[in-house]
Short mmCIF file of C-alpha atoms and ligand atoms in Angstrom, two decimals:
data_model
loop_
_atom_site.label_atom_id
_atom_site.label_comp_id
_atom_site.label_asym_id
_atom_site.label_seq_id
_atom_site.Cartn_x
_atom_site.Cartn_y
_atom_site.Cartn_z
CA UNK Q 1 51.23 -29.94 -30.32
CA UNK Q 2 48.17 -29.45 -32.51
CA UNK Q 3 45.73 -32.04 -33.84
CA UNK Q 4 42.30 -32.10 -35.46
CA UNK Q 5 40.68 -30.91 -32.22
CA UNK Q 6 42.27 -27.49 -32.79
CA UNK Q 7 41.11 -26.93 -36.37
CA UNK Q 8 39.00 -23.78 -36.60
CA UNK Q 9 36.98 -25.36 -39.43
CA UNK Q 10 35.49 -28.06 -37.19
CA UNK Q 11 31.93 -27.45 -36.05
CA UNK Q 12 29.59 -28.99 -33.52
CA UNK Q 13 25.97 -30.06 -33.95
CA UNK Q 14 25.42 -28.00 -30.79
CA UNK Q 15 24.58 -24.83 -32.70
CA UNK Q 16 25.48 -22.40 -29.89
CA UNK Q 17 29.02 -23.83 -29.76
CA UNK Q 18 29.94 -22.56 -33.21
CA UNK Q 19 31.50 -19.15 -32.74
CA UNK Q 20 30.85 -19.26 -28.98
CA UNK Q 21 33.09 -16.74 -27.23
CA UNK Q 22 34.14 -19.14 -24.47
CA UNK Q 23 33.18 -22.72 -25.27
CA UNK Q 24 33.42 -23.66 -28.94
CA UNK Q 25 34.01 -27.33 -29.81
CA UNK Q 26 37.76 -26.64 -29.64
CA UNK Q 27 37.69 -25.89 -25.88
CA UNK Q 28 35.74 -28.64 -24.03
CA UNK Q 29 36.65 -27.71 -20.44
CA UNK Q 30 35.84 -30.06 -17.56
CA UNK Q 31 33.80 -29.13 -14.52
CA UNK Q 32 31.23 -30.23 -11.98
CA UNK Q 33 27.63 -29.15 -12.49
CA UNK Q 34 24.27 -29.87 -10.92
CA UNK Q 35 21.19 -29.89 -13.13
CA UNK Q 36 17.91 -28.73 -11.60
CA UNK Q 37 16.85 -31.40 -9.12
CA UNK Q 38 19.96 -33.45 -9.85
CA UNK Q 39 23.11 -34.45 -8.00
CA UNK Q 40 26.45 -32.81 -8.87
CA UNK Q 41 28.30 -34.66 -11.61
CA UNK Q 42 31.11 -34.21 -14.12
CA UNK Q 43 30.37 -32.24 -17.26
CA UNK Q 44 31.92 -30.60 -20.27
CA UNK Q 45 30.94 -27.13 -21.49
CA UNK Q 46 30.01 -26.82 -25.15
CA UNK Q 47 28.38 -23.58 -26.29
CA UNK Q 48 25.42 -22.80 -24.03
CA UNK Q 49 25.12 -26.44 -23.06
CA UNK Q 50 26.77 -28.85 -20.64
CA UNK Q 51 27.39 -32.47 -21.64
CA UNK Q 52 26.79 -34.92 -18.78
CA UNK Q 53 30.03 -36.90 -18.69
CA UNK Q 54 28.67 -39.48 -16.25
CA UNK Q 55 25.82 -40.17 -18.70
CA UNK Q 56 28.25 -40.57 -21.61
CA UNK Q 57 30.19 -43.10 -19.53
CA UNK Q 58 27.06 -44.95 -18.42
CA UNK Q 59 25.86 -45.22 -22.03
CA UNK Q 60 28.98 -47.17 -22.93
CA UNK Q 61 30.20 -44.58 -25.43
CA UNK Q 62 33.77 -44.61 -24.07
CA UNK Q 63 36.48 -47.21 -23.96
CA UNK Q 64 40.16 -47.53 -23.10
CA UNK Q 65 41.85 -44.48 -21.62
CA UNK Q 66 38.77 -42.31 -22.31
CA UNK Q 67 36.67 -44.63 -20.18
CA UNK Q 68 39.36 -44.63 -17.49
CA UNK Q 69 39.39 -40.81 -17.38
CA UNK Q 70 35.59 -40.48 -17.29
CA UNK Q 71 35.33 -43.14 -14.58
CA UNK Q 72 37.85 -41.15 -12.51
CA UNK Q 73 35.57 -38.12 -12.88
CA UNK Q 74 32.60 -39.84 -11.23
CA UNK Q 75 31.47 -38.87 -7.76
CA UNK Q 76 31.13 -35.12 -8.11
CA UNK Q 77 34.82 -34.11 -7.87
CA UNK Q 78 37.54 -34.25 -10.50
CA UNK Q 79 40.58 -34.88 -8.28
CA UNK Q 80 41.05 -38.46 -9.45
CA UNK Q 81 40.78 -37.47 -13.08
CA UNK Q 82 43.33 -34.69 -12.57
CA UNK Q 83 45.65 -37.26 -10.97
CA UNK Q 84 45.73 -39.30 -14.20
CA UNK Q 85 47.66 -36.63 -16.05
CA UNK Q 86 47.55 -35.61 -19.68
CA UNK Q 87 47.43 -39.02 -21.38
CA UNK Q 88 43.91 -40.24 -20.52
CA UNK Q 89 42.63 -36.66 -20.43
CA UNK Q 90 43.70 -36.09 -24.04
CA UNK Q 91 42.13 -39.36 -25.23
CA UNK Q 92 38.85 -38.44 -23.49
CA UNK Q 93 38.92 -34.94 -24.95
CA UNK Q 94 39.45 -36.31 -28.47
CA UNK Q 95 36.59 -38.79 -28.08
CA UNK Q 96 34.24 -36.08 -26.77
CA UNK Q 97 35.29 -33.86 -29.67
CA UNK Q 98 34.18 -36.57 -32.12
CA UNK Q 99 30.94 -37.28 -30.23
CA UNK Q 100 30.01 -33.57 -30.32
CA UNK Q 101 31.13 -32.93 -33.91
CA UNK Q 102 28.76 -32.04 -36.71
CA UNK Q 103 29.37 -35.44 -38.25
CA UNK Q 104 28.85 -37.39 -35.00
CA UNK Q 105 27.20 -40.77 -35.53
CA UNK Q 106 25.99 -40.62 -31.92
CA UNK Q 107 24.19 -37.29 -32.17
CA UNK Q 108 20.71 -38.55 -31.12
CA UNK Q 109 22.06 -40.21 -27.97
CA UNK Q 110 24.40 -37.34 -27.08
CA UNK Q 111 21.62 -34.78 -27.50
CA UNK Q 112 19.72 -36.40 -24.65
CA UNK Q 113 22.76 -35.94 -22.37
CA UNK Q 114 22.99 -32.18 -22.89
CA UNK Q 115 21.71 -29.72 -20.30
CA UNK Q 116 21.11 -26.01 -20.87
CA UNK Q 117 23.84 -24.33 -18.82
CA UNK Q 118 21.39 -21.65 -17.63
CA UNK Q 119 19.43 -24.35 -15.79
CA UNK Q 120 22.49 -25.74 -14.03
CA UNK Q 121 24.59 -24.76 -11.03
CA UNK Q 122 28.36 -24.91 -11.37
CA UNK Q 123 30.35 -26.24 -8.42
CA UNK Q 124 34.01 -26.18 -7.56
CA UNK Q 125 35.53 -28.76 -9.94
CA UNK Q 126 37.77 -30.38 -7.34
CA UNK Q 127 38.31 -30.69 -3.63
CA UNK Q 128 41.09 -28.15 -3.18
CA UNK Q 129 43.55 -29.52 -0.67
CA UNK Q 130 45.90 -26.58 -0.73
CA UNK Q 131 45.90 -23.17 -2.33
CA UNK Q 132 49.04 -21.13 -2.90
CA UNK Q 133 49.19 -17.58 -4.21
CA UNK Q 134 52.23 -16.30 -6.07
CA UNK Q 135 53.30 -12.75 -6.96
CA UNK Q 136 54.51 -13.31 -10.52
CA UNK Q 137 52.97 -10.22 -12.13
CA UNK Q 138 56.05 -8.02 -12.24
CA UNK Q 139 54.15 -4.87 -13.27
CA UNK Q 140 51.80 -5.36 -10.29
CA UNK Q 141 54.71 -5.95 -7.93
CA UNK Q 142 56.37 -2.80 -9.27
CA UNK Q 143 53.20 -0.68 -9.03
CA UNK Q 144 52.40 -1.81 -5.50
CA UNK Q 145 56.03 -1.52 -4.41
CA UNK Q 146 56.15 2.03 -5.77
CA UNK Q 147 53.24 3.06 -3.52
CA UNK Q 148 55.43 2.25 -0.52
CA UNK Q 149 58.98 2.56 -1.86
CA UNK Q 150 59.06 4.94 -4.85
CA UNK Q 151 62.84 4.64 -5.22
CA UNK Q 152 63.11 0.83 -5.06
CA UNK Q 153 59.72 -0.70 -5.83
CA UNK Q 154 60.97 -4.27 -6.31
CA UNK Q 155 62.67 -6.00 -3.40
CA UNK Q 156 66.12 -7.50 -4.18
CA UNK Q 157 64.80 -11.08 -4.23
CA UNK Q 158 62.05 -10.52 -6.81
CA UNK Q 159 63.91 -11.43 -9.99
CA UNK Q 160 65.60 -14.47 -8.45
CA UNK Q 161 62.86 -16.30 -6.55
CA UNK Q 162 59.16 -16.71 -7.43
CA UNK Q 163 57.52 -15.02 -4.43
CA UNK Q 164 54.46 -16.70 -2.94
CA UNK Q 165 52.58 -17.53 0.24
CA UNK Q 166 50.32 -20.34 1.36
CA UNK Q 167 46.69 -19.27 1.05
CA UNK Q 168 43.50 -20.72 2.39
CA UNK Q 169 41.71 -23.48 0.43
CA UNK Q 170 38.51 -23.57 2.51
CA UNK Q 171 37.29 -20.16 1.34
CA UNK Q 172 37.77 -20.71 -2.42
CA UNK Q 173 34.34 -20.44 -4.04
CA UNK Q 174 32.92 -20.87 -7.51
CA UNK Q 175 31.82 -17.94 -9.67
CA UNK Q 176 28.60 -16.32 -8.51
CA UNK Q 177 29.02 -17.05 -4.81
CA UNK Q 178 28.41 -13.88 -2.73
CA UNK Q 179 31.52 -12.21 -1.33
CA UNK Q 180 30.92 -10.98 2.18
CA UNK Q 181 32.88 -7.90 3.15
CA UNK Q 182 35.19 -8.92 5.97
CA UNK Q 183 35.48 -7.31 9.35
CA UNK Q 184 39.00 -6.93 10.57
CA UNK Q 185 41.59 -4.77 12.27
CA UNK Q 186 42.26 -1.54 10.45
CA UNK Q 187 44.71 1.21 11.27
CA UNK Q 188 44.99 3.90 8.67
CA UNK Q 189 47.83 6.41 9.11
CA UNK Q 190 45.19 9.01 10.03
CA UNK Q 191 44.10 7.08 13.13
CA UNK Q 192 46.17 6.63 16.28
CA UNK Q 193 44.87 3.24 17.33
CA UNK Q 194 43.60 0.21 15.43
CA UNK Q 195 39.90 -0.62 15.37
CA UNK Q 196 37.81 -3.62 14.37
CA UNK Q 197 35.14 -3.24 11.71
CA UNK Q 198 34.19 -3.66 8.05
CA UNK Q 199 37.06 -3.29 5.59
CA UNK Q 200 36.96 0.18 4.02
CA UNK Q 201 39.35 -0.69 1.21
CA UNK Q 202 37.96 -3.86 -0.35
CA UNK Q 203 39.71 -4.74 -3.60
CA UNK Q 204 39.89 -7.50 -6.21
CA UNK Q 205 42.95 -9.09 -7.83
CA UNK Q 206 42.95 -10.39 -11.40
CA UNK Q 207 44.88 -13.66 -11.47
CA UNK Q 208 45.15 -16.93 -13.33
CA UNK Q 209 44.59 -20.14 -11.42
CA UNK Q 210 46.66 -23.26 -12.14
CA UNK Q 211 45.19 -26.68 -11.34
CA UNK Q 212 47.66 -29.33 -10.23
CA UNK Q 213 47.48 -32.74 -11.89
CA UNK Q 214 49.48 -35.80 -10.72
CA UNK Q 215 51.77 -33.96 -8.30
CA UNK Q 216 54.78 -35.28 -6.38
CA UNK Q 217 55.60 -37.35 -3.35
CA UNK Q 218 56.81 -35.55 -0.23
CA UNK Q 219 60.53 -34.93 -0.52
CA UNK Q 220 60.64 -35.50 -4.29
CA UNK Q 221 61.03 -32.26 -6.27
CA UNK Q 222 59.45 -31.81 -9.71
CA UNK Q 223 62.17 -31.05 -12.30
CA UNK Q 224 61.41 -27.99 -14.42
CA UNK Q 225 61.40 -30.17 -17.55
CA UNK Q 226 58.55 -32.22 -16.10
CA UNK Q 227 56.62 -29.42 -14.42
CA UNK Q 228 54.16 -28.85 -17.27
CA UNK Q 229 53.04 -32.49 -16.96
CA UNK Q 230 51.74 -31.64 -13.50
CA UNK Q 231 49.50 -28.82 -14.70
CA UNK Q 232 45.96 -30.13 -15.31
CA UNK Q 233 44.46 -26.84 -16.41
CA UNK Q 234 43.78 -23.18 -15.86
CA UNK Q 235 41.02 -20.93 -14.55
CA UNK Q 236 40.44 -17.30 -13.65
CA UNK Q 237 41.01 -16.39 -10.03
CA UNK Q 238 39.93 -13.32 -8.06
CA UNK Q 239 42.01 -12.97 -4.92
CA UNK Q 240 39.71 -10.57 -3.06
CA UNK Q 241 41.84 -8.39 -0.82
CA UNK Q 242 41.06 -6.10 2.11
CA UNK Q 243 43.82 -3.51 1.66
CA UNK Q 244 43.33 -1.74 5.01
CA UNK Q 245 43.47 -5.00 6.94
CA UNK Q 246 46.43 -6.11 4.80
CA UNK Q 247 48.39 -2.93 5.45
CA UNK Q 248 48.11 -3.37 9.23
CA UNK Q 249 48.57 -7.13 9.59
CA UNK Q 250 51.07 -8.13 6.91
CA UNK Q 251 54.33 -7.53 8.71
CA UNK Q 252 56.33 -9.60 9.48
CA UNK Q 253 54.67 -12.83 8.25
CA UNK Q 254 52.73 -11.70 5.16
CA UNK Q 255 49.09 -11.92 4.05
CA UNK Q 256 46.58 -13.47 6.45
CA UNK Q 257 42.97 -12.38 7.14
CA UNK Q 258 43.12 -9.69 4.44
CA UNK Q 259 43.16 -12.50 1.87
CA UNK Q 260 41.55 -15.57 3.38
CA UNK Q 261 37.92 -14.45 3.61
CA UNK Q 262 37.15 -15.38 -0.01
CA UNK Q 263 38.76 -16.34 -3.32
CA UNK Q 264 36.54 -16.71 -6.40
CA UNK Q 265 37.45 -18.94 -9.35
CA UNK Q 266 35.88 -19.64 -12.72
CA UNK Q 267 34.51 -23.18 -12.40
CA UNK Q 268 35.63 -24.72 -15.72
CA UNK Q 269 39.06 -26.34 -15.97
CA UNK Q 270 40.57 -25.15 -19.25
CA UNK Q 271 42.92 -27.96 -20.21
CA UNK Q 272 46.50 -27.57 -21.45
CA UNK Q 273 45.28 -29.53 -24.51
CA UNK Q 274 42.73 -26.79 -25.32
CA UNK Q 275 45.41 -24.15 -24.70
CA UNK Q 276 47.96 -25.84 -27.01
CA UNK Q 277 47.53 -23.32 -29.87
CA UNK Q 278 47.80 -20.44 -27.41
CA UNK Q 279 51.27 -21.04 -26.00
CA UNK Q 280 53.95 -18.46 -26.53
CA UNK Q 281 57.54 -17.77 -25.61
CA UNK Q 282 58.13 -16.38 -22.16
CA UNK Q 283 58.71 -12.63 -22.45
CA UNK Q 284 62.40 -11.86 -22.76
CA UNK Q 285 63.83 -10.52 -19.55
CA UNK Q 286 65.08 -6.94 -19.70
CA UNK Q 287 68.82 -6.43 -20.13
CA UNK Q 288 70.58 -6.83 -16.80
CA UNK Q 289 67.98 -9.12 -15.18
CA UNK Q 290 69.44 -12.35 -13.76
CA UNK Q 291 68.98 -15.57 -15.74
CA UNK Q 292 66.68 -17.94 -13.82
CA UNK Q 293 68.63 -20.49 -11.82
CA UNK Q 294 69.12 -23.91 -13.40
CA UNK Q 295 66.27 -25.56 -11.47
CA UNK Q 296 63.91 -22.99 -13.04
CA UNK Q 297 65.43 -22.96 -16.52
CA UNK Q 298 64.19 -25.10 -19.39
CA UNK Q 299 64.57 -24.20 -23.07
CA UNK Q 300 61.23 -25.70 -24.12
CA UNK Q 301 59.46 -23.94 -21.26
CA UNK Q 302 61.04 -20.64 -22.25
CA UNK Q 303 60.03 -21.23 -25.88
CA UNK Q 304 56.39 -22.33 -25.29
CA UNK Q 305 55.61 -22.11 -21.58
CA UNK Q 306 53.77 -18.78 -21.45
CA UNK Q 307 50.13 -18.17 -22.38
CA UNK Q 308 48.65 -16.06 -25.18
CA UNK Q 309 45.72 -14.78 -23.17
CA UNK Q 310 43.86 -11.47 -22.90
CA UNK Q 311 42.28 -10.70 -19.56
CA UNK Q 312 39.51 -8.23 -18.77
CA UNK Q 313 37.94 -6.91 -15.60
CA UNK Q 314 34.43 -5.44 -15.48
CA UNK Q 315 32.66 -3.66 -12.64
CA UNK Q 316 28.87 -3.52 -12.30
CA UNK Q 317 27.68 -1.16 -9.58
CA UNK Q 318 24.16 -0.64 -8.19
CA UNK Q 319 24.06 2.71 -10.03
CA UNK Q 320 25.01 1.21 -13.39
CA UNK Q 321 22.53 -1.62 -12.84
CA UNK Q 322 19.64 0.73 -11.95
CA UNK Q 323 20.25 2.87 -15.03
CA UNK Q 324 20.50 -0.19 -17.28
CA UNK Q 325 24.07 0.73 -18.20
CA UNK Q 326 26.74 -1.72 -19.30
CA UNK Q 327 29.37 -2.88 -16.82
CA UNK Q 328 32.41 -0.59 -16.69
CA UNK Q 329 35.59 -2.13 -18.07
CA UNK Q 330 38.28 -1.52 -15.48
CA UNK Q 331 41.13 -3.03 -17.47
CA UNK Q 332 42.34 -5.05 -20.43
CA UNK Q 333 45.54 -6.92 -19.69
CA UNK Q 334 47.61 -9.83 -20.88
CA UNK Q 335 49.06 -12.95 -19.25
CA UNK Q 336 52.42 -12.21 -20.90
CA UNK Q 337 53.03 -9.84 -17.97
CA UNK Q 338 53.93 -12.81 -15.76
CA UNK Q 339 57.64 -12.85 -14.89
CA UNK Q 340 57.58 -16.63 -14.33
CA UNK Q 341 55.89 -19.34 -16.39
CA UNK Q 342 53.31 -21.66 -14.81
CA UNK Q 343 55.86 -24.49 -15.01
CA UNK Q 344 58.42 -22.39 -13.14
CA UNK Q 345 55.87 -21.77 -10.36
CA UNK Q 346 55.22 -25.52 -10.08
CA UNK Q 347 58.91 -26.44 -10.14
CA UNK Q 348 59.72 -23.79 -7.56
CA UNK Q 349 56.88 -24.86 -5.26
CA UNK Q 350 58.15 -28.46 -5.23
CA UNK Q 351 61.87 -27.59 -5.25
CA UNK Q 352 62.23 -27.91 -1.50
CA UNK Q 353 60.33 -31.18 -1.39
CA UNK Q 354 56.81 -29.86 -0.71
CA UNK Q 355 54.28 -32.29 -2.16
CA UNK Q 356 51.70 -30.93 -4.61
CA UNK Q 357 48.54 -33.01 -4.83
CA UNK Q 358 45.85 -33.47 -7.49
CA UNK Q 359 43.36 -30.62 -7.23
CA UNK Q 360 45.71 -28.21 -5.50
CA UNK Q 361 45.34 -24.68 -6.79
CA UNK Q 362 48.02 -22.08 -7.51
CA UNK Q 363 47.33 -18.41 -8.16
CA UNK Q 364 49.83 -16.60 -10.37
CA UNK Q 365 49.61 -13.29 -8.55
CA UNK Q 366 47.90 -10.18 -9.82
CA UNK Q 367 48.39 -9.59 -13.52
CA UNK Q 368 48.91 -5.98 -14.47
CA UNK Q 369 50.10 -4.60 -17.78
CA UNK Q 370 50.72 -1.08 -18.97
CA UNK Q 371 47.24 0.43 -19.00
CA UNK Q 372 45.68 -2.79 -17.73
CA UNK Q 373 46.07 -2.80 -13.98
CA UNK Q 374 44.70 -5.87 -12.19
CA UNK Q 375 43.54 -4.23 -8.94
CA UNK Q 376 41.85 -1.04 -7.74
CA UNK Q 377 44.87 -0.41 -5.50
CA UNK Q 378 46.84 0.29 -8.69
CA UNK Q 379 44.06 1.90 -10.76
CA UNK Q 380 43.18 4.44 -8.06
CA UNK Q 381 46.78 4.76 -6.74
CA UNK Q 382 45.91 3.54 -3.30
CA UNK Q 383 42.48 5.19 -3.36
CA UNK Q 384 43.78 8.67 -4.27
CA UNK Q 385 42.41 8.82 -7.83
CA UNK Q 386 38.84 7.47 -7.87
CA UNK Q 387 37.40 5.78 -10.96
CA UNK Q 388 34.59 7.82 -12.58
CA UNK Q 389 31.63 5.75 -13.78
CA UNK Q 390 29.04 6.62 -16.44
CA UNK Q 391 26.34 6.39 -13.75
CA UNK Q 392 27.90 9.37 -11.96
CA UNK Q 393 29.27 7.13 -9.23
CA UNK Q 394 32.94 7.05 -8.25
CA UNK Q 395 34.97 4.23 -6.74
CA UNK Q 396 38.15 4.24 -4.67
CA UNK Q 397 37.54 0.64 -3.63
CA UNK Q 398 34.54 -1.72 -3.83
CA UNK Q 399 31.19 -0.81 -2.27
CA UNK Q 400 28.48 -3.20 -1.11
CA UNK Q 401 26.42 -4.33 -4.10
CA UNK Q 402 29.33 -3.99 -6.54
CA UNK Q 403 29.97 -6.97 -8.77
CA UNK Q 404 33.36 -7.77 -10.31
CA UNK Q 405 33.65 -10.00 -13.34
CA UNK Q 406 36.86 -11.38 -14.84
CA UNK Q 407 37.06 -12.85 -18.34
CA UNK Q 408 39.85 -14.37 -20.43
CA UNK Q 409 40.19 -14.80 -24.17
CA UNK Q 410 42.81 -16.84 -26.04
CA UNK Q 411 43.14 -16.07 -29.72
CA UNK Q 412 45.53 -16.77 -32.53
CA UNK Q 413 45.14 -16.48 -36.31
CA UNK Q 414 43.99 -19.74 -37.83
CA UNK Q 415 42.46 -21.11 -34.63
CA UNK Q 416 39.04 -20.86 -33.01
CA UNK Q 417 39.44 -18.51 -30.07
CA UNK Q 418 38.42 -19.85 -26.67
CA UNK Q 419 37.52 -18.27 -23.35
CA UNK Q 420 37.49 -19.31 -19.71
CA UNK Q 421 33.86 -18.51 -18.83
CA UNK Q 422 32.89 -16.18 -16.05
CA UNK Q 423 34.52 -15.47 -12.74
CA UNK Q 424 32.13 -13.16 -10.96
CA UNK Q 425 31.31 -12.16 -7.42
CA UNK Q 426 29.13 -9.48 -5.83
CA UNK Q 427 30.02 -7.82 -2.54
CA UNK Q 428 27.51 -8.16 0.30
CA UNK Q 429 27.60 -6.17 3.55
CA UNK Q 430 29.83 -7.19 6.43
CA UNK Q 431 28.24 -9.03 9.33
CA UNK Q 432 27.70 -7.05 12.51
CA UNK Q 433 31.15 -6.21 13.82
CA UNK Q 434 30.38 -7.03 17.44
MN1 MN H 1 47.02 -12.34 -4.94
#
């Protein structure tokens, strides 16, 4: 559903917004920021600036549902605003679009509520009650499966049930937060006994994050036809993974300490309203794949439920940094590689009665495409084929001082393209292992 807020011809009086790679007027993502010497508050990204949403509310520039949504965003977390769902959020977005437009009658007042983003700190946008990580990237599942089971990379359940596990919400951090290498139990095949120490195979995972909106009561499933209404937005998500710890601990109950030491997200919530022009049909399943069961099947979701989104991963090493060289692009992928739509993940999660709550976070699972692998595990084939860098360095897995940055770009002819902003994290040394 498109409206005037999606027209590529519309411009903002915020000069840096026009043609901005991530945050043109047509995006307007919500987040929590702290200006220098100021308390955290709700804001909206526009070009290189952040609009103080609390100030817009206090100035009396909002009414009706827009006022309701902005009032719910007060207090330094967005959970209550996410709980309101799409209605008030859309009205607020449309009002902010007008206030920030070239022709805005309120330009002088709004200008005083803008902060240069470079002078602000971005926080987590919501209190994340629960975080769940799926495994919906079928190419990733196939690549990883092939490392262990060359003849049958995908397990028999994969094409029937969206695979996932409950992750850890407490260690989700906003872009830029240092990522401390974890200590843990490692037992490579070459060693007879396990030992405790810094992970030797630290990896990243390129994923999309899905923010939950209203959610459901315990015991009340979310029908697939309503699942999209419970998605409040999207972000980038790096599910940092210690492969050596993972390989030793994961059986029989699945991921644990190899995953829970840190998860980095991009701090802006990209709304479904901003993503409206960038919906696409879910990729057709290959001949012979099972049709999703009825509780996961919805015609509209199949027709528009997937995302038109390019994803990139960059690596900046100490060597590249010292030589003044550009970050190395590890991959260019696409969100169309997801075997399940975001709505299917939501419907599946709630299908047994589990309650999703406003501000919960879902990860899609690592997104890999042909030639665009979303982890070093795949790129280096388990560490066997190191990446060669222009600095002369090589990488099997991440070294201390390495920085990983994820970006996303949505584009379609006739529309202003939008991005998700940065999701970056630099690896710092493990604490003493004793
Ligand atoms: Mn993951």
